[in-house]
Structure formats: C-alpha cells, structure tokens
Coordinates of C-alpha atoms (C1' of nucleotides) in Angstrom, one line a residue:
Chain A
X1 CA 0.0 0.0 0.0
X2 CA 2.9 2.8 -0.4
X3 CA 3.1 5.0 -2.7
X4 CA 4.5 3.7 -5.7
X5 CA 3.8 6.9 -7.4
X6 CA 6.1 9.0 -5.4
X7 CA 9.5 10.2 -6.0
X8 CA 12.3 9.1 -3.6
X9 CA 13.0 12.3 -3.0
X10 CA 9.3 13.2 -2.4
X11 CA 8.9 10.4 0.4
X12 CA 12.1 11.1 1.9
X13 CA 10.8 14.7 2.3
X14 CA 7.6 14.0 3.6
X15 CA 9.0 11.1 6.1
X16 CA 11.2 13.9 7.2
X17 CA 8.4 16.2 7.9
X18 CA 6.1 13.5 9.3
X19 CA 9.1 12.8 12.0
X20 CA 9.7 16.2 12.8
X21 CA 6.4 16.9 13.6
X22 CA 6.1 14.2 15.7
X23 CA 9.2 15.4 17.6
X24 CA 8.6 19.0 17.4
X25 CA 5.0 18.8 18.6
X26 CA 6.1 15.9 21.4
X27 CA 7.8 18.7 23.1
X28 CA 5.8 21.7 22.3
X29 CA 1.8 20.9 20.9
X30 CA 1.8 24.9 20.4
X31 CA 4.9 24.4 17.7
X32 CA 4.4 26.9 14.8
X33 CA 5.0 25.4 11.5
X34 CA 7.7 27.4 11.0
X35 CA 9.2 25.5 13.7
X36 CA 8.7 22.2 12.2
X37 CA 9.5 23.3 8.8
X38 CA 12.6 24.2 10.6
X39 CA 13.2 21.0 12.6
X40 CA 12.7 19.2 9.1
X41 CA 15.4 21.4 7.8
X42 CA 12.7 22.8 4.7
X43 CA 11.4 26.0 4.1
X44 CA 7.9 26.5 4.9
X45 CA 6.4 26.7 1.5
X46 CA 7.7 23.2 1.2
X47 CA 5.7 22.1 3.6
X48 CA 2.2 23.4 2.5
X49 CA 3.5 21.2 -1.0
X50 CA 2.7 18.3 1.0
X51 CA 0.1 19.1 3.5
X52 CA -2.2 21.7 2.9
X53 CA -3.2 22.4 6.7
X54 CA -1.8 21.6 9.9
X55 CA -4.9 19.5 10.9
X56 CA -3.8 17.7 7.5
X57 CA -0.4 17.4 8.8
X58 CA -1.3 16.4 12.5
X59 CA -3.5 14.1 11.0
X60 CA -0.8 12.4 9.3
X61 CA 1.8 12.7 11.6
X62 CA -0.8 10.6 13.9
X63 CA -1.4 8.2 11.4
X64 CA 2.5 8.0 10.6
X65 CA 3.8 7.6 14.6
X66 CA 1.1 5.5 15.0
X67 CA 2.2 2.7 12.3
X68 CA 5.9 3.4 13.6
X69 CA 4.6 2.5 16.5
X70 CA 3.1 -0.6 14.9
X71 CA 6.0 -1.6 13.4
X72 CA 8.0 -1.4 16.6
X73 CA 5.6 -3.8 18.5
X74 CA 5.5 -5.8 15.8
X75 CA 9.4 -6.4 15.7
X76 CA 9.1 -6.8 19.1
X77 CA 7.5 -10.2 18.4
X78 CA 4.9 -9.4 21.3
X79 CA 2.8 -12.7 20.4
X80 CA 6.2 -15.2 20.6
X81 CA 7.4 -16.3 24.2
X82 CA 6.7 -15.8 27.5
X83 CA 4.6 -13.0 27.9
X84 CA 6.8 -11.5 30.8
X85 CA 9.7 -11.5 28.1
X86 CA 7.6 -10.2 25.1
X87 CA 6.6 -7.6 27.6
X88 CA 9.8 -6.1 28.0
X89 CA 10.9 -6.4 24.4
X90 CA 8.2 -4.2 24.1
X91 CA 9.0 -1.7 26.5
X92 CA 12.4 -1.5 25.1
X93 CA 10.9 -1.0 21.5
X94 CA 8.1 1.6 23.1
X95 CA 11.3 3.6 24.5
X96 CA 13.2 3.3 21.1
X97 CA 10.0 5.2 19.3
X98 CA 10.2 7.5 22.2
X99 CA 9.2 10.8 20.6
X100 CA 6.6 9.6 18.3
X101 CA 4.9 7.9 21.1
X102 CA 5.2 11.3 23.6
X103 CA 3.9 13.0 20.6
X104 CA 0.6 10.5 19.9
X105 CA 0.5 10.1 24.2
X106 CA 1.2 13.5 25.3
X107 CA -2.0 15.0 23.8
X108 CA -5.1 13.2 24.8
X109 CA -7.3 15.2 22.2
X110 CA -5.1 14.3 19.4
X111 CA -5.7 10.7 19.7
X112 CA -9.5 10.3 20.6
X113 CA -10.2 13.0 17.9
X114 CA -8.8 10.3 15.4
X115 CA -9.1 7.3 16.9
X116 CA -12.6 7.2 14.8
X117 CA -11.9 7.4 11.1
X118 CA -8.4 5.4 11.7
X119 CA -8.1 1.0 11.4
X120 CA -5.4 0.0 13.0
X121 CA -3.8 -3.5 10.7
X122 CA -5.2 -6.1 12.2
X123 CA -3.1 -8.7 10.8
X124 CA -0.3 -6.9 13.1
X125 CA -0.7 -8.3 17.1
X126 CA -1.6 -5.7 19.3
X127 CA -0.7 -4.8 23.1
X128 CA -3.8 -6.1 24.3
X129 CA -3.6 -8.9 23.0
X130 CA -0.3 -9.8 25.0
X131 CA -1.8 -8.5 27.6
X132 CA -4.6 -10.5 27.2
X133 CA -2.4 -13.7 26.9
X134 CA -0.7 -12.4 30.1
X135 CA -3.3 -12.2 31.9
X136 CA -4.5 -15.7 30.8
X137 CA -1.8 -17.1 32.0
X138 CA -1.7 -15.7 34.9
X139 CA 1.5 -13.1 34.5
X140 CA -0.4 -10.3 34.4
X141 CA -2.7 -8.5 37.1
X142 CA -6.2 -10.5 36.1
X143 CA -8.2 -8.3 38.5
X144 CA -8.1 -5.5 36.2
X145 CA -8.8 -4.8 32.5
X146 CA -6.1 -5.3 29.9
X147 CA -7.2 -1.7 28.6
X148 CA -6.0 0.0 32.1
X149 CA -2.8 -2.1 32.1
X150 CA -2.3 -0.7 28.5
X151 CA -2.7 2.9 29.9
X152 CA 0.2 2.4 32.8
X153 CA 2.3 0.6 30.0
X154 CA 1.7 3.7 27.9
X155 CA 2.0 6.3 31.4
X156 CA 6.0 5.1 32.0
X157 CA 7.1 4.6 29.0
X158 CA 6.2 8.1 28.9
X159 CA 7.2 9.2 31.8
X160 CA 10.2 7.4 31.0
X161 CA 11.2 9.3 27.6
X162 CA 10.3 12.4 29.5
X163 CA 12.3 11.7 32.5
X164 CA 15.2 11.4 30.2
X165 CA 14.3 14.6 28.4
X166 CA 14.8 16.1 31.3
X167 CA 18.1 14.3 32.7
X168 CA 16.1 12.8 35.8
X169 CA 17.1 9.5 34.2
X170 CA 19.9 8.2 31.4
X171 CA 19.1 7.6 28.4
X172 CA 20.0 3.8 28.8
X173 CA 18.5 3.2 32.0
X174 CA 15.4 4.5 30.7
X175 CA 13.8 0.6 29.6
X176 CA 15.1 -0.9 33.0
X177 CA 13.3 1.8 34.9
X178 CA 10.1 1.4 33.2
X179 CA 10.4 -2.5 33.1
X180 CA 11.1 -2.6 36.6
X181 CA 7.8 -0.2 37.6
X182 CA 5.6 -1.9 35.2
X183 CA 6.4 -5.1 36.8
X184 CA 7.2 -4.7 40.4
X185 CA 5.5 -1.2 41.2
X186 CA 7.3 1.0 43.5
X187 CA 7.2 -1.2 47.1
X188 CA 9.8 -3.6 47.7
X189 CA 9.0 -7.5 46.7
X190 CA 10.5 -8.2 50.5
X191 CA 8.5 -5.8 52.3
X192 CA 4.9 -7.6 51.0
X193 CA 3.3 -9.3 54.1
Chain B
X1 CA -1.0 36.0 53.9
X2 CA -4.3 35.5 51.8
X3 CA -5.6 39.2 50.4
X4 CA -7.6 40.9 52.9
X5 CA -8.1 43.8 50.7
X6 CA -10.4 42.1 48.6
X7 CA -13.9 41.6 48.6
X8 CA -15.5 38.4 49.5
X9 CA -17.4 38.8 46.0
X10 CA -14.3 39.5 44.2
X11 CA -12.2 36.6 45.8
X12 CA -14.7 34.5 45.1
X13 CA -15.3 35.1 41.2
X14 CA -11.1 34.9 41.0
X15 CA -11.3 31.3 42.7
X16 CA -14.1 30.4 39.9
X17 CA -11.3 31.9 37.3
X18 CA -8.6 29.9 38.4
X19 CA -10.6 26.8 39.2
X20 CA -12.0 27.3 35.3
X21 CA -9.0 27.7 34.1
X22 CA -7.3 24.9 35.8
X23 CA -10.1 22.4 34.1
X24 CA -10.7 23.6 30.6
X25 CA -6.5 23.9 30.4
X26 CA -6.5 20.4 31.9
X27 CA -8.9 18.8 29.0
X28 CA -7.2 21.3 26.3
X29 CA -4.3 23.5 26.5
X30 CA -5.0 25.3 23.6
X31 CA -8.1 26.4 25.0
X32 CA -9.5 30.1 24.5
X33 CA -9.9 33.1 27.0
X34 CA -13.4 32.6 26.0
X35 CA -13.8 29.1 26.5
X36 CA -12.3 29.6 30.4
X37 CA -14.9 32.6 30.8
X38 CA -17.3 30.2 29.5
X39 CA -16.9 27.2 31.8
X40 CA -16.2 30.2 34.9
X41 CA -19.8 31.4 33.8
X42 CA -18.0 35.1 33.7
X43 CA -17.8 37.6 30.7
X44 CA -14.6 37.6 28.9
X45 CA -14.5 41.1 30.1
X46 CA -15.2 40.0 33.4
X47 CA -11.9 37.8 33.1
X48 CA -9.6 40.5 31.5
X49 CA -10.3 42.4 35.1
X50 CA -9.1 40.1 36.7
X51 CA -6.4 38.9 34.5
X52 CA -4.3 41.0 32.9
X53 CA -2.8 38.5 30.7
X54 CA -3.0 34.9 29.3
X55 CA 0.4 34.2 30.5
X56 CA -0.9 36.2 33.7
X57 CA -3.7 33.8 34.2
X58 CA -2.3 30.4 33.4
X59 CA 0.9 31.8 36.0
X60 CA -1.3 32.3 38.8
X61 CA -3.5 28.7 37.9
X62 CA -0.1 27.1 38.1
X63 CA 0.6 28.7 41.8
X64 CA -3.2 28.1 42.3
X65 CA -3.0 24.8 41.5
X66 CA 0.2 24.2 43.3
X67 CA -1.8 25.7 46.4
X68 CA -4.2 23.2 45.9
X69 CA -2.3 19.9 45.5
X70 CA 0.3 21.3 48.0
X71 CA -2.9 21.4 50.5
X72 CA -4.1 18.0 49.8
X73 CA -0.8 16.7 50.3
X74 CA -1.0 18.5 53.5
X75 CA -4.1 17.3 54.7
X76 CA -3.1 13.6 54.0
X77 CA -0.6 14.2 56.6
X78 CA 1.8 12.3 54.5
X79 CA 4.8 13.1 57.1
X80 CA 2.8 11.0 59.8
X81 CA 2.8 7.6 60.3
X82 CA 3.7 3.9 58.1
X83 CA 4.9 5.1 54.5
X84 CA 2.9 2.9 52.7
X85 CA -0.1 4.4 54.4
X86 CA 1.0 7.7 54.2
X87 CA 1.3 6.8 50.3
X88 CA -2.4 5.6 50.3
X89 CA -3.8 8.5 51.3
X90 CA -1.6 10.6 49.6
X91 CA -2.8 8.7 46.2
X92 CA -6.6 9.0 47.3
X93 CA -6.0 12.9 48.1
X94 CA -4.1 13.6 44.5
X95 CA -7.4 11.7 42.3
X96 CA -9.5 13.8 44.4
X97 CA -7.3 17.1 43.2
X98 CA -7.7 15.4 39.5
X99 CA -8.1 18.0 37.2
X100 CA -5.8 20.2 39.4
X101 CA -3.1 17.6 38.8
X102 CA -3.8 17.1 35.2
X103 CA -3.7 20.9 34.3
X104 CA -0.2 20.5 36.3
X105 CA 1.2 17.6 34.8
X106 CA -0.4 17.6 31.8
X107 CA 2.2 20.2 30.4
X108 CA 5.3 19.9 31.1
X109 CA 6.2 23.4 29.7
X110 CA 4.1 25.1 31.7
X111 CA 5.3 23.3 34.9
X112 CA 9.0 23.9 34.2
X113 CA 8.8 27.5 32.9
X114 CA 7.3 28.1 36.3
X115 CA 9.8 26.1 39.2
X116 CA 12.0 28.4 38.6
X117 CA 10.5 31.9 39.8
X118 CA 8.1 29.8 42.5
X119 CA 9.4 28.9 45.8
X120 CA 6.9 26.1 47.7
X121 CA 6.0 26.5 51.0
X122 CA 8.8 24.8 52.6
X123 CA 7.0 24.3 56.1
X124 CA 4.8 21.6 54.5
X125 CA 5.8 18.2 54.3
X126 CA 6.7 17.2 50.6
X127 CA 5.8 14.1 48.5
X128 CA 9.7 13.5 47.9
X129 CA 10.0 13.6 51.6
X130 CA 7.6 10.8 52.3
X131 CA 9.2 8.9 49.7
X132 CA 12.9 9.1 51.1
X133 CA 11.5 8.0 54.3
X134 CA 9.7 4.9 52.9
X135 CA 13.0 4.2 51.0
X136 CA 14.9 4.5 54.6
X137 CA 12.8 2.1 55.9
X138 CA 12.9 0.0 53.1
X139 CA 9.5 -0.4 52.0
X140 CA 9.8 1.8 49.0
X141 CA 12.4 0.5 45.9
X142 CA 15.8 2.1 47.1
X143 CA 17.5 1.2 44.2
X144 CA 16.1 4.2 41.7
X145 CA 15.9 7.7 42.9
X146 CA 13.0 9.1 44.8
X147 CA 12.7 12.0 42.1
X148 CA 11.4 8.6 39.7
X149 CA 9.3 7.7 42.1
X150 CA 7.7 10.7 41.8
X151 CA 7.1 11.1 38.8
X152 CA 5.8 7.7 38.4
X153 CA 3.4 8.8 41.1
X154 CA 1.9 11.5 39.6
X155 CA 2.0 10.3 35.9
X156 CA -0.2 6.5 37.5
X157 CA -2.5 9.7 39.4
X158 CA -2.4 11.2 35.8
X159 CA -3.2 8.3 33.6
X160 CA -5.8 7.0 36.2
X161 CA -7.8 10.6 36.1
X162 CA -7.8 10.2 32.2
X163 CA -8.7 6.5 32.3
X164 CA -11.9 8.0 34.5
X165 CA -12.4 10.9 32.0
X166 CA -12.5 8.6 28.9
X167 CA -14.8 6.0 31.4
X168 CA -12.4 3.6 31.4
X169 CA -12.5 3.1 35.3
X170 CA -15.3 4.4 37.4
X171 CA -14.2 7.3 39.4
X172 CA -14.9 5.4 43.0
X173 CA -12.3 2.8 41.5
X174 CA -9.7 5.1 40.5
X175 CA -7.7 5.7 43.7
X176 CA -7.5 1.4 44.2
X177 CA -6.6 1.4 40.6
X178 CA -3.6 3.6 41.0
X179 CA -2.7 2.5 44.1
X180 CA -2.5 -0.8 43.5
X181 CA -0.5 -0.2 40.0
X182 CA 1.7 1.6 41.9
X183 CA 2.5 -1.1 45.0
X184 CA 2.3 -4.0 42.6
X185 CA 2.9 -3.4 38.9
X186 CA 1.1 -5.0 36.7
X187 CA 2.3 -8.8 37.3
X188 CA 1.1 -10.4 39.9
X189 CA 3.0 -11.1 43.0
X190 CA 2.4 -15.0 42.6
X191 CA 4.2 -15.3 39.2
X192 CA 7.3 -13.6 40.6
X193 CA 10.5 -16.2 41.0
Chain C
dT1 C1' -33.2 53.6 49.4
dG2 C1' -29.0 55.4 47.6
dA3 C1' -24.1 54.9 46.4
dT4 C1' -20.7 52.1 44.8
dA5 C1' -18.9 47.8 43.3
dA6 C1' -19.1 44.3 39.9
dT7 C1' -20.5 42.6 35.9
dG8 C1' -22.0 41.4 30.8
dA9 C1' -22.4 42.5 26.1
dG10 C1' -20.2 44.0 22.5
dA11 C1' -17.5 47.2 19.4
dC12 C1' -12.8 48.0 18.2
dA13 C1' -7.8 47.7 17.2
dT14 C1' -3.8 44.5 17.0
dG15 C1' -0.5 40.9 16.6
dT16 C1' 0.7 36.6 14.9
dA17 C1' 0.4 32.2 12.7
dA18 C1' -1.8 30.2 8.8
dG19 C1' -2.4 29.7 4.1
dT20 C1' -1.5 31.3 -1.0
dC21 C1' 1.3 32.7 -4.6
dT22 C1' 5.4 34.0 -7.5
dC23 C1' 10.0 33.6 -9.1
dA24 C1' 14.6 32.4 -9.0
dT25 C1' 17.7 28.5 -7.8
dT26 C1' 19.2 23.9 -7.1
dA27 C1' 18.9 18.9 -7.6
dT28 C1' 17.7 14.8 -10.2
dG29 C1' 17.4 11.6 -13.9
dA30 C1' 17.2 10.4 -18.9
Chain D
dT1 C1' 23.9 18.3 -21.2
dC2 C1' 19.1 19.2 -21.0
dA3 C1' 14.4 18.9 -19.3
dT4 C1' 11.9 18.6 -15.4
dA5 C1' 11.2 18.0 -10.6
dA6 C1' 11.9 20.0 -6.2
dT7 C1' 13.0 23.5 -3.4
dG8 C1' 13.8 28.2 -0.7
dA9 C1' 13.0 32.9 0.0
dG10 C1' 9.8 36.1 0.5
dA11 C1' 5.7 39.1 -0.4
dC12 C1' 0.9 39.0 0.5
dT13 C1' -3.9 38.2 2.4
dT14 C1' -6.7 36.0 5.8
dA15 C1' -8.4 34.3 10.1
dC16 C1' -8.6 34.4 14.8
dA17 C1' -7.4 34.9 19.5
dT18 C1' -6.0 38.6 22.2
dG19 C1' -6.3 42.9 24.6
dT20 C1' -8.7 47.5 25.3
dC21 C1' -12.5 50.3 25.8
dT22 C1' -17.4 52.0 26.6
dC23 C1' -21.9 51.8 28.4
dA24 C1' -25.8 49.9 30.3
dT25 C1' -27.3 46.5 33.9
dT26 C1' -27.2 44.1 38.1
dA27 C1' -25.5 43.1 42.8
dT28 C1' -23.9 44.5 47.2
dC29 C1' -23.6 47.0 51.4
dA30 C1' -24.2 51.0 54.5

DNA sequence: TGATAATGAGACATGTAAGTCTCATTATGA
DNA sequence: TCATAATGAGACTTACATGTCTCATTATCA
C-alpha cells in the first residue's frame, strides 16, 4: 500500500516532515510550522507542497507515529514467548520510538479525535492482546482490564522518555526503569506481608 | 497571607477563574480566553479584570493549583505515620485534586517555565519527603531515585484521572486502581520467581 | 433607598500564525 | 547536457485569539 507513485525524494521529504512533527509537537503541541519546517530542515512553502493544513499534517503525523509505533511492537515479536519477556521487548521498542509515542500520548485530544476514522492493521498483534495472553496465563494483574494495564504501559514509558528529556534518568536506563515499575511497582517484593 | 483587601465577592469570582482555568486547560491547553470565561460562567471582560494577561492567568493557575495539591498533600498528613499508608492517602487525596493535577502535569512546559521563579511553601511536608523516608525504611524501591518515584506517582495519578475521564475506570475505582499499580505493577506477586 | 462595586455585552484595534502565490535557484534523472 | 522535478525565499492576504475600551445593567452594602 505505499506509494509507488512518489518520487524518492518526495517520500524522503515527507518522512522527514512526518518525523519532525512528531518530535517538534512531542515537546511543544503549540509548535508553529515554522518550527517544524525548521526541525525538518525545509522552508515552509515546502511544507504546505505536502500538506495543505496543519490538521492535514497532525493528521498524518498521527497516522505516521502510529504505524511506527506498529512496526515497533510488531518487531518486538509481542505474540512469541513468555509473555513476561515479550513484555519487556516491548518496552524496550516503546522507549526506542520515544518521541513519536510522547507525541501520539502527550496530547489526549489528538488521539480520541482520530481514533474514529483510523483502522489499525489487524493482521499486526496488538498490546492487548499480550496483555490478554498475560493475563490468561496468569503473569499479568487478572483483577483489572487489559485496557487500564495498556494505559500504565503507555503512562511510563512516557514518563520514562520524559524523564530522560529532562536528565532525571539516562538515556539507557530509561527501559530498565520502566520494566522494573511496570512489573514490580514502586514497594519492595521483600517488604509484602 | 491570603488578600484581605479584597472583597468576599471579588475573591470568590477569582477562585471560579482559576478553578475554570485549571479544568478547561486540563482537558485542552490550547483552550481560549473565551472558552475559560465560559466554563467560569463570567464575561470575557469580566476575566480580562481580573487577568491581565493569558500568561498572567495560566501563571497564577499554576501557583493556584500548586496551592491546591500542596494542600491536599498537606491534609493527608503524608509526614505521619507507616509510608505505605501515608502513600495511600496521599494517592486517594491527589485523584481527588484530579483536574488540578492534570492541568499541572499535563504540560510539562508550563510546569517547568514556572519552578524556577516559584518557591513552595517549605514548612509543608513534601511528597519527595515521604518517599525518602519509605525508602529509609525499606518499604519503597531504594534502588532508583525518589525524584522517579515521583514522577511515576503522579503520571499513575495522571493516567488514572484520564482513564476516569474517557470512562475507562469508574471514578470510585480510580484511587484502588492507581494505588495498587503503583505497589504491585502490573504482574502479579504470585508469578514472581 | 441610595451609592458604589461588579458585571456582561459588545464594538474595536492589534499581533501573529496560517495559508496562498510568484519567481529564481538547485537537484535529479534520462 | 538538457528537461523537469523539487526547493527556498519572501511578499501578500486572511483568520482568529487577544487585549482595550465603553456603556448599560445588576448586585452588594451601609
């Protein structure tokens, strides 16, 4: 389904705009397009060549994070092994696409505002479904839905990128950190009754 | 230290303000003057009176706000007794400050503009406080710094105010939610080695 | 009741990002 | 090398939130 019409140059442009938004905007939703155009290294007008608004160019830049995003879990190989271990493959992939996933987490209306006219590939497994697995066999917290795990999952890797932006955590201790809260919380296994 | 100057009608309508702003920023950042007059039930001229500026208004919902978490914390009485109960109520006191929290977490720009020219009121006890002291104790992870811990606080109090928002949890459930993702993870104690 | 405080509606000017267009320059591929 | 694609710089208009102001109305308090 790409564009077989396209120039190379063409989709090297517009994936360079599409991941400069996403970065841009992940740190600053009130970017100008200036500011992207600049991140991207174009001029502006180039930018209006490929999208016409900024909603268009939101719009893809959701569309665009979100099937990086894809990919990512995907090469994780989230529906192979133990859950536990597909779990943290995934963490470590959901770190790697840091900015695009501040940039589809960080602003709730985004998201919901698109989640309607978007289908996500459903021959690609999806977090819920490890989750799901997880949970079935009896890895993962049963007593709640896989939908509210899927939010914490989402919460520190988050709060993991962010931490990072802001130096409260190294960049490679980032994954550790947020496998170790996902899985143990923040109270000591020894201090449980 | 509160302004005894001003009217009870005119401290009353600024509370409505700040309490506005603090909700309609918290849902959408890029929310207009008008929409924050709107949800305060004031004129827009009303608001201007009171409010100089944006930047004037969304400073003083920051400090408002801060005021507002800082005396929740407070009231938990977070420096008094076990940690982990401490913790508890801290959690159930920071859901109940939701929108408060969400206006102040929700943008980390506006939070990080602002620590610099804000000084908290150092006689209260402080969240990182309570955590250092469970860590001395050993009931809270000692191995990653209490600054993390923080943060993971507030972004589970975060996500689990959204998950309520979207109806994803039920408000009463939201404080066991996040407490318990925040003792236990999301794996369950049995499967651990 | 009367004086003053507080407000709402709305007209008006302004600044800034968004969007459109032209034209000269550079890059690409046959 | 040549034709065409792609781009950058910049002038220009537009749209909209912002900020200021006036005036009539309502609320509050002595």
């Amino acid at each position: 389904m790409t564009d077989t019409r396209e120039s190379g140059t063409r989709s090297r442009t517009r994936r360079a705009i599409l991941a400069a938004a996403a970065s841009v905007l992940a740190r600053d939703r009130g970017a100008t397009l200036a500011d992207i155009a600049e991140a991207a290294q174009i001029g502006r007008s180039t930018l209006h060549r490929y999208f016409s608004d900024r909603q268009d160019l939101v719009n893809a830049a959701v569309v665009d994070s979100f099937r990086v995003v894809e990919k990512s879990t995907a090469e994780a190989a989230i529906d192979q092994g133990p859950p536990l271990e597909a779990m943290r493959r995934l963490i470590a992939a959901m770190v790697d696409a840091g900015d695009r996933l501040a940039f589809l987490f960080g602003d709730p209306r985004v998201l919901e505002e698109f989640t309607a006219c978007f289908e996500p590939d459903l021959s690609l497994p999806t977090t819920v479904g490890l989750i799901e697995r997880g949970q079935a066999e009896g890895v993962f917290d049963p007593a709640v839905s896989a939908e509210w795990i899927q939010q914490v999952l989402w919460a520190l890797a988050y709060t993991g990128w962010e931490a990072a932006e802001k130096g409260l955590l190294p960049r490679h201790g980032v994954a550790a950190a947020v496998t170790r809260a996902f899985e143990n919380g923040m109270v000591v296994p020894q201090a449980r009754p």
